[in-house]
CSV table of C-alpha atoms and ligand atoms in Angstrom, one decimal:
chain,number,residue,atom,x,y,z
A,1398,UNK,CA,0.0,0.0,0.0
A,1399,UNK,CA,1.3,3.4,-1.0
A,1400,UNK,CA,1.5,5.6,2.2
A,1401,UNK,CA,1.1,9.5,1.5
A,1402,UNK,CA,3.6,11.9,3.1
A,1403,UNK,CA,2.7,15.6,2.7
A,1404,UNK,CA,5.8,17.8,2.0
A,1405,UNK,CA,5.8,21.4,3.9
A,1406,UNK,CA,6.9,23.4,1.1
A,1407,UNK,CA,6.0,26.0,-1.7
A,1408,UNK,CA,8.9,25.1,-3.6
A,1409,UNK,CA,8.1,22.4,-6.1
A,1410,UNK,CA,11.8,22.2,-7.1
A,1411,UNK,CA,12.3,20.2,-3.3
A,1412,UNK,CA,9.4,18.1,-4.0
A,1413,UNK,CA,11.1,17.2,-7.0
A,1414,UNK,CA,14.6,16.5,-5.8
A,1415,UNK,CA,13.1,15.0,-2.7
A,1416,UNK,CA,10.9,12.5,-4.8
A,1417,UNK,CA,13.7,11.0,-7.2
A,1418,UNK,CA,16.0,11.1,-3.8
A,1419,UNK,CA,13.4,8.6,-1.9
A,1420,UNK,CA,12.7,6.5,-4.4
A,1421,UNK,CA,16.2,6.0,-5.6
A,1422,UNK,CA,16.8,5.2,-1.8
A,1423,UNK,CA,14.1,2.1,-2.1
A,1424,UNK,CA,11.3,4.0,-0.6
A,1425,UNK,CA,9.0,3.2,-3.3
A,1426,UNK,CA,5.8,2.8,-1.3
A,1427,UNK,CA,5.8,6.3,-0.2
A,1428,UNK,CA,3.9,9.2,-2.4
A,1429,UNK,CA,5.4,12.7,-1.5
A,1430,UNK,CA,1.8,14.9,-1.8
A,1431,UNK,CA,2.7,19.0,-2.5
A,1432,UNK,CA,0.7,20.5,0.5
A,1433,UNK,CA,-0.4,22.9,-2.2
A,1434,UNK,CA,-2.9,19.3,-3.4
A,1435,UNK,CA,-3.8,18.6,0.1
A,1436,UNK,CA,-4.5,22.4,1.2
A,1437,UNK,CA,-3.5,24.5,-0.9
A,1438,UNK,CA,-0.9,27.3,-0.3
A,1439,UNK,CA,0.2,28.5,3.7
A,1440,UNK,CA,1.8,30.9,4.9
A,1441,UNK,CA,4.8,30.0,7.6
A,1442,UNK,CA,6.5,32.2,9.8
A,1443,UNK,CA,10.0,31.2,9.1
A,1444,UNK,CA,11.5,33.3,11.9
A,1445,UNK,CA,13.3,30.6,13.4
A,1446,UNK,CA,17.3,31.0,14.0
A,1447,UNK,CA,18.5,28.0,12.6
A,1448,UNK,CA,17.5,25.7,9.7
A,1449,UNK,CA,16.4,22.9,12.2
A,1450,UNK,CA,14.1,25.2,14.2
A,1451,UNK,CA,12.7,26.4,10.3
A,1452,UNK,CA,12.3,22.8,9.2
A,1453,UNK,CA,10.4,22.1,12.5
A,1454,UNK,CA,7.7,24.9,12.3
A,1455,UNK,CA,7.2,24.2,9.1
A,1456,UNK,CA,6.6,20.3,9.3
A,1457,UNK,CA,3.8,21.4,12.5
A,1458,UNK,CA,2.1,23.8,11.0
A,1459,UNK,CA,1.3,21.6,7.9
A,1460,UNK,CA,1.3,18.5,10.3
A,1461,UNK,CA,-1.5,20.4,12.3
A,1462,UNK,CA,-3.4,21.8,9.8
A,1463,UNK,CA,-3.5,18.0,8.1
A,1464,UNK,CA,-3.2,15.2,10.7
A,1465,UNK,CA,-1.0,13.4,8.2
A,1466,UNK,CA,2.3,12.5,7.9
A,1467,UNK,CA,4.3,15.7,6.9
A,1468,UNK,CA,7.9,16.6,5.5
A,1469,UNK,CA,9.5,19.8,5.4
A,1470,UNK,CA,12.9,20.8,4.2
A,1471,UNK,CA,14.5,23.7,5.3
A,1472,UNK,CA,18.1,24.8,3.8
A,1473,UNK,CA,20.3,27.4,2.5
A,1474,UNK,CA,23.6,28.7,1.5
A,1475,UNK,CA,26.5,29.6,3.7
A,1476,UNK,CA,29.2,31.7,2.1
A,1477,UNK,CA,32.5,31.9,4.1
A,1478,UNK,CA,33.5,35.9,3.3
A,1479,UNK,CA,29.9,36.7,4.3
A,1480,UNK,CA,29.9,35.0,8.1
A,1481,UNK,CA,28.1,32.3,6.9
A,1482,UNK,CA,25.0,34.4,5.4
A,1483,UNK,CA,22.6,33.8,3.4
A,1484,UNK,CA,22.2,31.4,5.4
A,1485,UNK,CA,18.5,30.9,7.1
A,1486,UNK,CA,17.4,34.3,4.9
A,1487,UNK,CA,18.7,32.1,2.1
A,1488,UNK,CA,15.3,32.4,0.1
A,1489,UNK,CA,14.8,36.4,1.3
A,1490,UNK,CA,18.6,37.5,0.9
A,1491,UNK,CA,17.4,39.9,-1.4
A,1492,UNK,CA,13.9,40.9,0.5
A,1493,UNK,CA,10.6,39.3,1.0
A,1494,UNK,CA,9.5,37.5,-2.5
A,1495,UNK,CA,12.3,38.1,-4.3
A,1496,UNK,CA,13.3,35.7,-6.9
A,1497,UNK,CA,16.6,33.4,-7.7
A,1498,UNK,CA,17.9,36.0,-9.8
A,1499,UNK,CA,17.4,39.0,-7.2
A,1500,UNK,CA,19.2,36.2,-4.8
A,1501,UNK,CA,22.0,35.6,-6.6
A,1502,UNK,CA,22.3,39.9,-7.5
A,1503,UNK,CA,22.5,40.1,-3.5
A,1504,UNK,CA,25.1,37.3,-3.1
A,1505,UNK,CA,26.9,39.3,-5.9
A,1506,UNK,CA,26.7,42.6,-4.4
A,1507,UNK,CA,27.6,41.8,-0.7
A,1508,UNK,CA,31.2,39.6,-2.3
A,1509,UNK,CA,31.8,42.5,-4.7
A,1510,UNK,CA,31.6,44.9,-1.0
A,1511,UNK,CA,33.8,42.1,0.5
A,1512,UNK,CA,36.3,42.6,-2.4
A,1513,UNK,CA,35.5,38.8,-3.2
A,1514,UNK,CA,34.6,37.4,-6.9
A,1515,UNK,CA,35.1,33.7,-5.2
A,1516,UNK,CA,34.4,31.9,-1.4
A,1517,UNK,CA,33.9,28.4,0.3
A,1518,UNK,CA,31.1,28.0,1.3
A,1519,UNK,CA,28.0,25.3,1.7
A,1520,UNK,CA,25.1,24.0,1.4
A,1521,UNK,CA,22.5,23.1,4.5
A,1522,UNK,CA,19.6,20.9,4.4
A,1523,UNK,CA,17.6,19.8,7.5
A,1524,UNK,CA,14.6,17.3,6.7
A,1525,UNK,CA,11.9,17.1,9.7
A,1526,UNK,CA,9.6,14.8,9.4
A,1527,UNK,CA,6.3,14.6,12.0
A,1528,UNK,CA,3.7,11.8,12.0
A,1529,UNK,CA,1.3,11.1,15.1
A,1530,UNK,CA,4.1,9.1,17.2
A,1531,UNK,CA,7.1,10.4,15.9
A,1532,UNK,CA,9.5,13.5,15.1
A,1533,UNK,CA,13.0,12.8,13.4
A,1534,UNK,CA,15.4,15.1,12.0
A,1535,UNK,CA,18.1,14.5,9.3
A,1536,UNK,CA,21.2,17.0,8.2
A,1537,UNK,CA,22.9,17.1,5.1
A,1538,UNK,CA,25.8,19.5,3.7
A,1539,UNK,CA,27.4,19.6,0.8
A,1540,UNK,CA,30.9,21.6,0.5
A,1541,UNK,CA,32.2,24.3,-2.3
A,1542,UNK,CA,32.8,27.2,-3.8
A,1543,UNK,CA,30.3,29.9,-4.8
A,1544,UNK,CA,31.7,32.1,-7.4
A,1545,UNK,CA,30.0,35.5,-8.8
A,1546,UNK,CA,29.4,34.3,-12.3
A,1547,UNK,CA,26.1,32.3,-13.3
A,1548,UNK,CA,27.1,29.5,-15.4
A,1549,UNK,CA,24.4,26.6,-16.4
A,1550,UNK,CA,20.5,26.1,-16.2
A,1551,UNK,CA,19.3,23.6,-14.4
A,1552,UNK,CA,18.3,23.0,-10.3
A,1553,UNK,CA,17.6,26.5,-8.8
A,1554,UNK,CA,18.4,28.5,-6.4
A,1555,UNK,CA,22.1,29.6,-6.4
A,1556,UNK,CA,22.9,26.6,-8.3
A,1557,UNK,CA,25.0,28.3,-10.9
A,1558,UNK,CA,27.5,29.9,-8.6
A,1559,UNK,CA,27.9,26.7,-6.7
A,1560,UNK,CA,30.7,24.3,-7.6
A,1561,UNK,CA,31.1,21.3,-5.2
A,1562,UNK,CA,33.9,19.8,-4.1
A,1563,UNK,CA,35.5,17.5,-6.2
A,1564,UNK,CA,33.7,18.2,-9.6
A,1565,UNK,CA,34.4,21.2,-12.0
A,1566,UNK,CA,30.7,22.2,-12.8
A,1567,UNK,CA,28.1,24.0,-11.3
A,1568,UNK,CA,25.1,22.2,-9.8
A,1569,UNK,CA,23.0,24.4,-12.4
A,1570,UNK,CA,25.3,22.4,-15.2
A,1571,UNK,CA,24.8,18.5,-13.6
A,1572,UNK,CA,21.7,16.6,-14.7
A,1573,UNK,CA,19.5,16.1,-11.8
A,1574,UNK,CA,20.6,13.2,-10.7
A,1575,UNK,CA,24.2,14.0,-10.8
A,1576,UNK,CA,22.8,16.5,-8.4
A,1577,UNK,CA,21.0,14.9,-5.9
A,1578,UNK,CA,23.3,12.3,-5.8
A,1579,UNK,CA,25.8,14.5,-4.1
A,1580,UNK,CA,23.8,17.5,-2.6
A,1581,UNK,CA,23.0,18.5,0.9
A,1582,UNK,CA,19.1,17.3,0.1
A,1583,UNK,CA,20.3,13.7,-1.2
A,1584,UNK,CA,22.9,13.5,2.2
A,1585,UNK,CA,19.8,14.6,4.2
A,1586,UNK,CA,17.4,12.3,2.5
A,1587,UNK,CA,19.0,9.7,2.3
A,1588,UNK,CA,19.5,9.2,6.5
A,1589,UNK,CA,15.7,10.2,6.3
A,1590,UNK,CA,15.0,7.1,3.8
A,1591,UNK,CA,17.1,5.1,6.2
A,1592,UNK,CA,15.3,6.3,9.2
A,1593,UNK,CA,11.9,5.6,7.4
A,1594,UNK,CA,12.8,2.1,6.7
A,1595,UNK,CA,14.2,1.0,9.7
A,1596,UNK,CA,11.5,2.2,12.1
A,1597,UNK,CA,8.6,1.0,9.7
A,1598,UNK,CA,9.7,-2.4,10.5
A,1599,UNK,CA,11.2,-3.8,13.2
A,1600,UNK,CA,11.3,-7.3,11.7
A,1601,UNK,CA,12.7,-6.1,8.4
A,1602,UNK,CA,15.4,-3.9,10.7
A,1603,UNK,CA,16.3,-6.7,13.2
A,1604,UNK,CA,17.2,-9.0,9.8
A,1605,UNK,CA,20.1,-6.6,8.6
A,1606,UNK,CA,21.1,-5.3,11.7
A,1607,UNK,CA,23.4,-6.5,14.5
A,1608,UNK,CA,21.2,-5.0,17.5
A,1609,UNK,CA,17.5,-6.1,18.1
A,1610,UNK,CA,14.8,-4.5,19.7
A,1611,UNK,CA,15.5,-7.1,22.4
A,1612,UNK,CA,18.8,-5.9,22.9
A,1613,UNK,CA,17.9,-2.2,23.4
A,1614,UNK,CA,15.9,-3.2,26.1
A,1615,UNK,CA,19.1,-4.8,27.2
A,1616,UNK,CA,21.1,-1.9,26.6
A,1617,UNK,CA,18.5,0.2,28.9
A,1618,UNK,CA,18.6,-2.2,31.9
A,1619,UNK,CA,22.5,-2.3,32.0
A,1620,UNK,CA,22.3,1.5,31.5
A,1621,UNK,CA,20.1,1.7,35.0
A,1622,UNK,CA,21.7,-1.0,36.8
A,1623,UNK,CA,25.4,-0.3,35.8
A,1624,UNK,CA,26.2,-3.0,33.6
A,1625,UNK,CA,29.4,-2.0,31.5
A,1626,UNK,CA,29.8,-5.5,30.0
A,1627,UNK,CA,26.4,-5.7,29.0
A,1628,UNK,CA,26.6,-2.5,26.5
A,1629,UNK,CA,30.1,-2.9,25.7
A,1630,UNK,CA,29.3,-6.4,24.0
A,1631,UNK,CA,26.4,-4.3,22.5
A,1632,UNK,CA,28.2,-1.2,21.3
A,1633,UNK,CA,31.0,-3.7,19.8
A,1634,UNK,CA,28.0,-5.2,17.8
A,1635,UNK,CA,26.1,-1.8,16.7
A,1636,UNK,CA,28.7,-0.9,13.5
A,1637,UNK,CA,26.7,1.4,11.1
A,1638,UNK,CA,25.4,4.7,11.9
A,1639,UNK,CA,22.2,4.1,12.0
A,1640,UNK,CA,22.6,1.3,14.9
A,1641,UNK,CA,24.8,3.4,16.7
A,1642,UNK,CA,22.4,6.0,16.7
A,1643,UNK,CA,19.8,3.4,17.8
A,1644,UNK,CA,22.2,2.2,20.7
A,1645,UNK,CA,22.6,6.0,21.7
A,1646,UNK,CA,19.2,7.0,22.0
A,1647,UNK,CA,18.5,4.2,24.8
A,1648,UNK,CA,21.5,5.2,26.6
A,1649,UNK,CA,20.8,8.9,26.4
A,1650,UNK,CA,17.0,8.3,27.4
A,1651,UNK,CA,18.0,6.2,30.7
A,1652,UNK,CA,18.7,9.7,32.5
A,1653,UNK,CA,15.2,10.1,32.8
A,1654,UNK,CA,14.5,6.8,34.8
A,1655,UNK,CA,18.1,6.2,36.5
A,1656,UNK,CA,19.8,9.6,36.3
A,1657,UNK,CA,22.6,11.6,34.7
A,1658,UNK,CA,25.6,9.6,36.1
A,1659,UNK,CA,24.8,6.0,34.9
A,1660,UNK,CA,23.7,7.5,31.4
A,1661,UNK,CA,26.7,9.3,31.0
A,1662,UNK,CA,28.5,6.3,32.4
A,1663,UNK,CA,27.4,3.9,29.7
A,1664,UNK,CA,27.7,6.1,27.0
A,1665,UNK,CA,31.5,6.4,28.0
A,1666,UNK,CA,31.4,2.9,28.0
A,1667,UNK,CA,29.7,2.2,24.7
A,1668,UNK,CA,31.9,5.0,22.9
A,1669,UNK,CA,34.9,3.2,24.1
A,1670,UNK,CA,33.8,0.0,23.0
A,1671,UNK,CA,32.2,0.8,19.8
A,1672,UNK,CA,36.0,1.9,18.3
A,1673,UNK,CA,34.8,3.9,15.3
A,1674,UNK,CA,34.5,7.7,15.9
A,1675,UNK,CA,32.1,9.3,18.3
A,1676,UNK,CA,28.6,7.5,18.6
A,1677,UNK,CA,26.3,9.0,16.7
A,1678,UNK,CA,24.8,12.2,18.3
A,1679,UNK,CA,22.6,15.3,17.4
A,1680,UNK,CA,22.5,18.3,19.9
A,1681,UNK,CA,19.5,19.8,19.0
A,1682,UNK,CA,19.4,23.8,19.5
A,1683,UNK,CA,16.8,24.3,23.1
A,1684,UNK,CA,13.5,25.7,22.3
A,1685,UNK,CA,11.3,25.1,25.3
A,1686,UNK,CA,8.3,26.3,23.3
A,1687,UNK,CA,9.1,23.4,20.3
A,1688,UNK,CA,10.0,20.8,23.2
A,1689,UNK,CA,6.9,21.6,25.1
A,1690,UNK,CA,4.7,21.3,21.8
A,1691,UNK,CA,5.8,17.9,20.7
A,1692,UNK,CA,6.4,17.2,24.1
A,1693,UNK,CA,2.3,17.3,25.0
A,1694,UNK,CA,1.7,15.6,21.5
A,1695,UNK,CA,3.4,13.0,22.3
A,1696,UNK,CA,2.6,12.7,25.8
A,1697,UNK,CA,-1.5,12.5,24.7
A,1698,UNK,CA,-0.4,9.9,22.6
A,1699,UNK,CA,0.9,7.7,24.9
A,1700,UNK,CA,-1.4,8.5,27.8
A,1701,UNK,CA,-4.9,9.0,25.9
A,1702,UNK,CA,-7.8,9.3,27.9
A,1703,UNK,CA,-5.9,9.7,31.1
A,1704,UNK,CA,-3.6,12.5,29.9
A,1705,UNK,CA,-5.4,15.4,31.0
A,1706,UNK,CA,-6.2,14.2,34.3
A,1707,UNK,CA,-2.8,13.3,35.0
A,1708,UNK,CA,-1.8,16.3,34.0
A,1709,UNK,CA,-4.1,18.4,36.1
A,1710,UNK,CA,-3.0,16.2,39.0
A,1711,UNK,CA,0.8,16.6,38.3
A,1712,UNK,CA,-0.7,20.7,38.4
A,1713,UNK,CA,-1.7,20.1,41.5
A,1714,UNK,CA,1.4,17.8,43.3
A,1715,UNK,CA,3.8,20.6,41.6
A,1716,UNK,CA,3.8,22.6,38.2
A,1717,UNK,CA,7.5,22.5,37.8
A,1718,UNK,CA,7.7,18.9,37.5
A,1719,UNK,CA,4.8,18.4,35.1
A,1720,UNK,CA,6.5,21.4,32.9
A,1721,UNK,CA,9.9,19.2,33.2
A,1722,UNK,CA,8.1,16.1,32.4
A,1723,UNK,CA,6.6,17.3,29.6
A,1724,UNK,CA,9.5,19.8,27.5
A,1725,UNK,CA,12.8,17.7,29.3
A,1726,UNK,CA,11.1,14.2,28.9
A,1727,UNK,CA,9.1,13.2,26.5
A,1728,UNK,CA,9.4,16.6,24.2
A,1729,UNK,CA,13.4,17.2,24.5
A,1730,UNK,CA,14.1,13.2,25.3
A,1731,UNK,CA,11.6,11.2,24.1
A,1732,UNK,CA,10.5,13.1,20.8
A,1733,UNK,CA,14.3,12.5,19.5
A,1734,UNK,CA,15.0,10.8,16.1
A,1735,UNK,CA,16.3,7.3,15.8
A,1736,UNK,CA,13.3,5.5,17.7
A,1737,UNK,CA,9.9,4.5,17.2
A,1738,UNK,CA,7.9,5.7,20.5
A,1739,UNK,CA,6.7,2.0,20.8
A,1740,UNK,CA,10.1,1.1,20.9
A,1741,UNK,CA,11.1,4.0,23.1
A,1742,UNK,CA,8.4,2.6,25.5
A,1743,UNK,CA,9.3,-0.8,25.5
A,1744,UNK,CA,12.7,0.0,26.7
A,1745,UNK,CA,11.6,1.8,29.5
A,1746,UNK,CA,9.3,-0.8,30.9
A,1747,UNK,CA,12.3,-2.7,30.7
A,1748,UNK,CA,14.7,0.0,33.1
A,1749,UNK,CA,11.3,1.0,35.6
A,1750,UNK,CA,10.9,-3.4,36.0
A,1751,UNK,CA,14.3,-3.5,36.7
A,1752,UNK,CA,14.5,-0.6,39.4
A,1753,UNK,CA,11.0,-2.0,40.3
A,1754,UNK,CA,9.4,1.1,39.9
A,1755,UNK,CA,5.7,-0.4,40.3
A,1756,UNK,CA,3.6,2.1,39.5
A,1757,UNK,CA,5.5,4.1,37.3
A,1758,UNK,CA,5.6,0.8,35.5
A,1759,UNK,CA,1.9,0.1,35.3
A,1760,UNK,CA,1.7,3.6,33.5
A,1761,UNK,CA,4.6,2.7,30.9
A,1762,UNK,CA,3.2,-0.8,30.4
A,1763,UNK,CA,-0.5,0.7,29.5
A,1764,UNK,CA,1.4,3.3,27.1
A,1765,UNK,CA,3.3,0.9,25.6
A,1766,UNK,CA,0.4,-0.8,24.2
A,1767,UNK,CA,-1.3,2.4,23.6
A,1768,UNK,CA,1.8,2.6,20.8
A,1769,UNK,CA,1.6,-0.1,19.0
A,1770,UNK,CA,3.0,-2.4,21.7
A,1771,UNK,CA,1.9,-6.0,21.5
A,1772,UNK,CA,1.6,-8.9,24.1
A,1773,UNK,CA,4.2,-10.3,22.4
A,1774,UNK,CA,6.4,-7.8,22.4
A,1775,UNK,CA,6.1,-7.2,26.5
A,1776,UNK,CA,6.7,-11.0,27.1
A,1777,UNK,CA,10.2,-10.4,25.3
A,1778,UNK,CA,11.1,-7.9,27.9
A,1779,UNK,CA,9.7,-10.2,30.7
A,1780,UNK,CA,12.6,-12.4,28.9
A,1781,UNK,CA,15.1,-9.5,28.7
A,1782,UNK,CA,14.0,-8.8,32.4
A,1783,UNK,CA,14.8,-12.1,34.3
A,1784,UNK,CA,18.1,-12.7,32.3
A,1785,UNK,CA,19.4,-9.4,33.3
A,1786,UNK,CA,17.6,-8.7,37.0
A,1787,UNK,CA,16.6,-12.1,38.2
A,1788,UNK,CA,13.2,-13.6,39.3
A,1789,UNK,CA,11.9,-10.7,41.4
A,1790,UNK,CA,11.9,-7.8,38.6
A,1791,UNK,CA,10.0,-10.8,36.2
A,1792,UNK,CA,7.5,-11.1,38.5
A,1793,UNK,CA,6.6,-8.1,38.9
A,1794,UNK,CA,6.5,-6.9,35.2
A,1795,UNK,CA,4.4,-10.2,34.9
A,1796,UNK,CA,2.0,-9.1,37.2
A,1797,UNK,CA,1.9,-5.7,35.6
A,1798,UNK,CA,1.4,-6.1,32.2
A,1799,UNK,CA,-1.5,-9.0,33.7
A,1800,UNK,CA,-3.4,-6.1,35.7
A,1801,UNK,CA,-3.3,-3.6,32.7
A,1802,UNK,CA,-4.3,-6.3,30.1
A,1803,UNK,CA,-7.5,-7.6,32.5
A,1804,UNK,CA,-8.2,-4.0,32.9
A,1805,UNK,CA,-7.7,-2.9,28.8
A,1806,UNK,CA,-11.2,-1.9,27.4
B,933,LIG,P1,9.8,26.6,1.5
B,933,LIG,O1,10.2,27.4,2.7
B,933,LIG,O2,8.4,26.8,1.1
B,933,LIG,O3,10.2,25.1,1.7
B,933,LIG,P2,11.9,28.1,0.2
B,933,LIG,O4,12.5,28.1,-1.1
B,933,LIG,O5,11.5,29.4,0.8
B,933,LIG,O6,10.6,27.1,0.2
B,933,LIG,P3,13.8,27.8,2.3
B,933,LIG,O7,13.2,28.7,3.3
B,933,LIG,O8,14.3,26.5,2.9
B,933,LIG,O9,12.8,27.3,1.2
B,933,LIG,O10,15.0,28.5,1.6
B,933,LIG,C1,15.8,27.7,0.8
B,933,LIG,C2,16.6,28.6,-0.2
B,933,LIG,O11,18.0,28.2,-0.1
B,933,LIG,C3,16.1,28.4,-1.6
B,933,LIG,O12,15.1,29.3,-1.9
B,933,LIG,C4,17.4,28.6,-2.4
B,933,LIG,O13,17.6,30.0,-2.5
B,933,LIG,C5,18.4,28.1,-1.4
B,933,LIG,N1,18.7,26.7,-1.7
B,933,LIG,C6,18.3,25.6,-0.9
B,933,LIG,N2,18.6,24.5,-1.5
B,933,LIG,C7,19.2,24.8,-2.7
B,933,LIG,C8,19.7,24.0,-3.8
B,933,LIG,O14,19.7,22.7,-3.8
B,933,LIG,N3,20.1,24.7,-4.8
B,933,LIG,C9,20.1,26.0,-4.9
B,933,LIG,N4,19.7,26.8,-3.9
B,933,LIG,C10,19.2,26.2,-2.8
């Protein structure tokens, strides 16, 4: 079945690049809709300060206004003699509505006032993409030179002043797949594509990829309990990016349930054992308002019915906490890329029946399934539980997941 994903933009030259990207990446079940065909054309404050906060209000807005799966690409140039500008005003360098041309006249005219015909510089792409349970970024640059002169027709933009690295042409003079083989959007689509395919499946995933579901809910208990053997056999087995970002995610999340030191602990641990550079990370710039937006959405998702009475109980008991919980937990934490929330979940029914956190557990157990979690899925961290904790911690995750299924509607 061909799944629709709506793409945030008014530039039909990203839907474009975008479509021939995914579907050379294998994504051939996904239709990329223009939101102009689903609602026709929107305005969107960009007045964020980086391309990732752009990307984001962009993807919500459309994601809000349309309930389905949205993807929005935010990007720009970044010339080295002008501090990194156009940079975020990329598509407004030259004022509100201006074209390409009036663009590139602007580029022109602030390197001529720099004394500069010629510069490094590059290209930025962040993809954010927002469905009902999840929100994942992907970055992609491409490196070069931006000279004065247009040369070649093709792409847009300020494709003809921009030569990559490596080649001798300008984008504007590549075909388009030359193009988006090599540019920011490809780099930044393609770790999207990746991302898409591995959390769509977790049976398809587990079948190319050393580390198993199981096994982050391995990596979370060691994480809580101190457990360095346990995740350095792991990080030794999680070799390409996309597992290590897997592996990181789990680790990272534990300091909500067992606390900053044993997180950072195991991460030291897993980064020492995974002998390839730095496990993959992404700092994400701290917007309390974007944290505490996704952080409510996904929140409702996992809690339902009983969200806003928790809520206005947490109000009640103290407002800082339930402010914490909802932009440092689940919007800041839990909202990250690299995990499904189902899969997010499962792992921390697996840390809370460890530290036998009843009935923090009974919540997480009843959210799990609320995601997409299945019966079968909590027996395998009952498994997970007694090889790692013993009888006791079984038990009591037994018992758990028994009262909330006897109690399920
Ligand atoms: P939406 O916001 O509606 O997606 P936009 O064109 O305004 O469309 P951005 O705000 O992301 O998009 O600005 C991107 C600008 O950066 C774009 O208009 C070009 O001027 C430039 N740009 C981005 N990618 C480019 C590429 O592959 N080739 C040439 N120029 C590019």
């Amino acid at each position: 079945m061909t799944r629709k994903i709506v793409v945030a933009t008014g530039n039909s030259h990203k839907v474009q690049e975008l479509s021939e990207i995914l579907n050379r990446c294998g994504i051939s079940d996904v239709e990329l809709v223009p939101m102009s065909a689903v609602i026709g054309p929107m305005e969107i404050e960009e007045d964020g300060q980086t391309f990732q906060d752009n990307a984001h209000l962009k993807a919500m807005a459309v994601f809000k206004a349309t309930g389905l799966a949205t993807l929005a690409d935010d990007s720009g140039l970044c010339i080295d003699v002008l501090g990194g500008d156009p940079g975020v005003r990329s598509a407004r360098y030259a004022g509100l509505g201006a074209s390409d041309a009036d663009n590139r006249a602007a580029v022109r005219a602030a390197m001529a006032s720099n004394g500069a015909s010629s510069s490094p510089a590059r290209f930025v792409c962040v993809l954010c993409y927002i469905d009902p349970l999840r929100t994942l970024f992907t970055v992609g640059e491409s490196l070069g030179r931006i000279d004065v002169d247009d040369q070649g027709s093709g792409g847009f933009g300020y494709d003809p002043m921009f030569t990559p690295d490596g080649f001798d042409q300008r984008y504007a003079e590549m075909t388009p797949e030359e193009k988006n083989t090599i540019s920011h959007r490809g780099r930044a689509a393609e770790r999207m594509a990746e991302l898409l395919i591995a959390l769509e499946s977790d049976r398809e995933y587990s079948s190319v990829s050393g580390l198993t579901l199981e096994d982050l809910c391995r990596a979370s208990i060691a994480s809580a309990l101190g457990r360095p053997e346990v995740i350095e056999s792991l990080s030794r087995r999680a070799q390409d990016p996309l597992q290590r970002l897997r592996l990181t995610e789990v680790l990272l999340q534990s300091y909500l349930f067992a606390g900053f030191p044993a997180a950072l602990d195991s991460l030291a641990t897993a980064h020492a054992a995974g002998r390839s550079s730095a496990l993959s990370d992404h700092v994400e710039s701290y917007r309390a308002d974007l944290f505490e937006e996704r952080g409510q959405m996904l929140c409702r998702e996992i809690y339902g019915s009983v969200y806003d009475k928790m809520m206005a109980r947490f109000e009640t008991i103290s407002p800082s906490m339930r402010s914490w919980m909802i932009i440092e937990g689940y919007g800041k934490t839990l909202s990250r890329a690299g995990l499904a929330t189902r899969e997010r979940e499962l792992c921390i029914v697996s840390i809370l029946a460890a530290l036998g956190r009843s009935s923090q557990l009974y919540s997480h157990v009843r959210g799990a399934l609320a995601v997409g979690a299945t019966e079968d899925d909590l027996e395998m961290c009952q498994n997970v539980v007694v090889e790692l904790c013993g009888r006791r911690a079984y038990d009591l995750l037994q018992s758990t997941v028994r009262a909330v299924v006897s109690k399920a509607p």
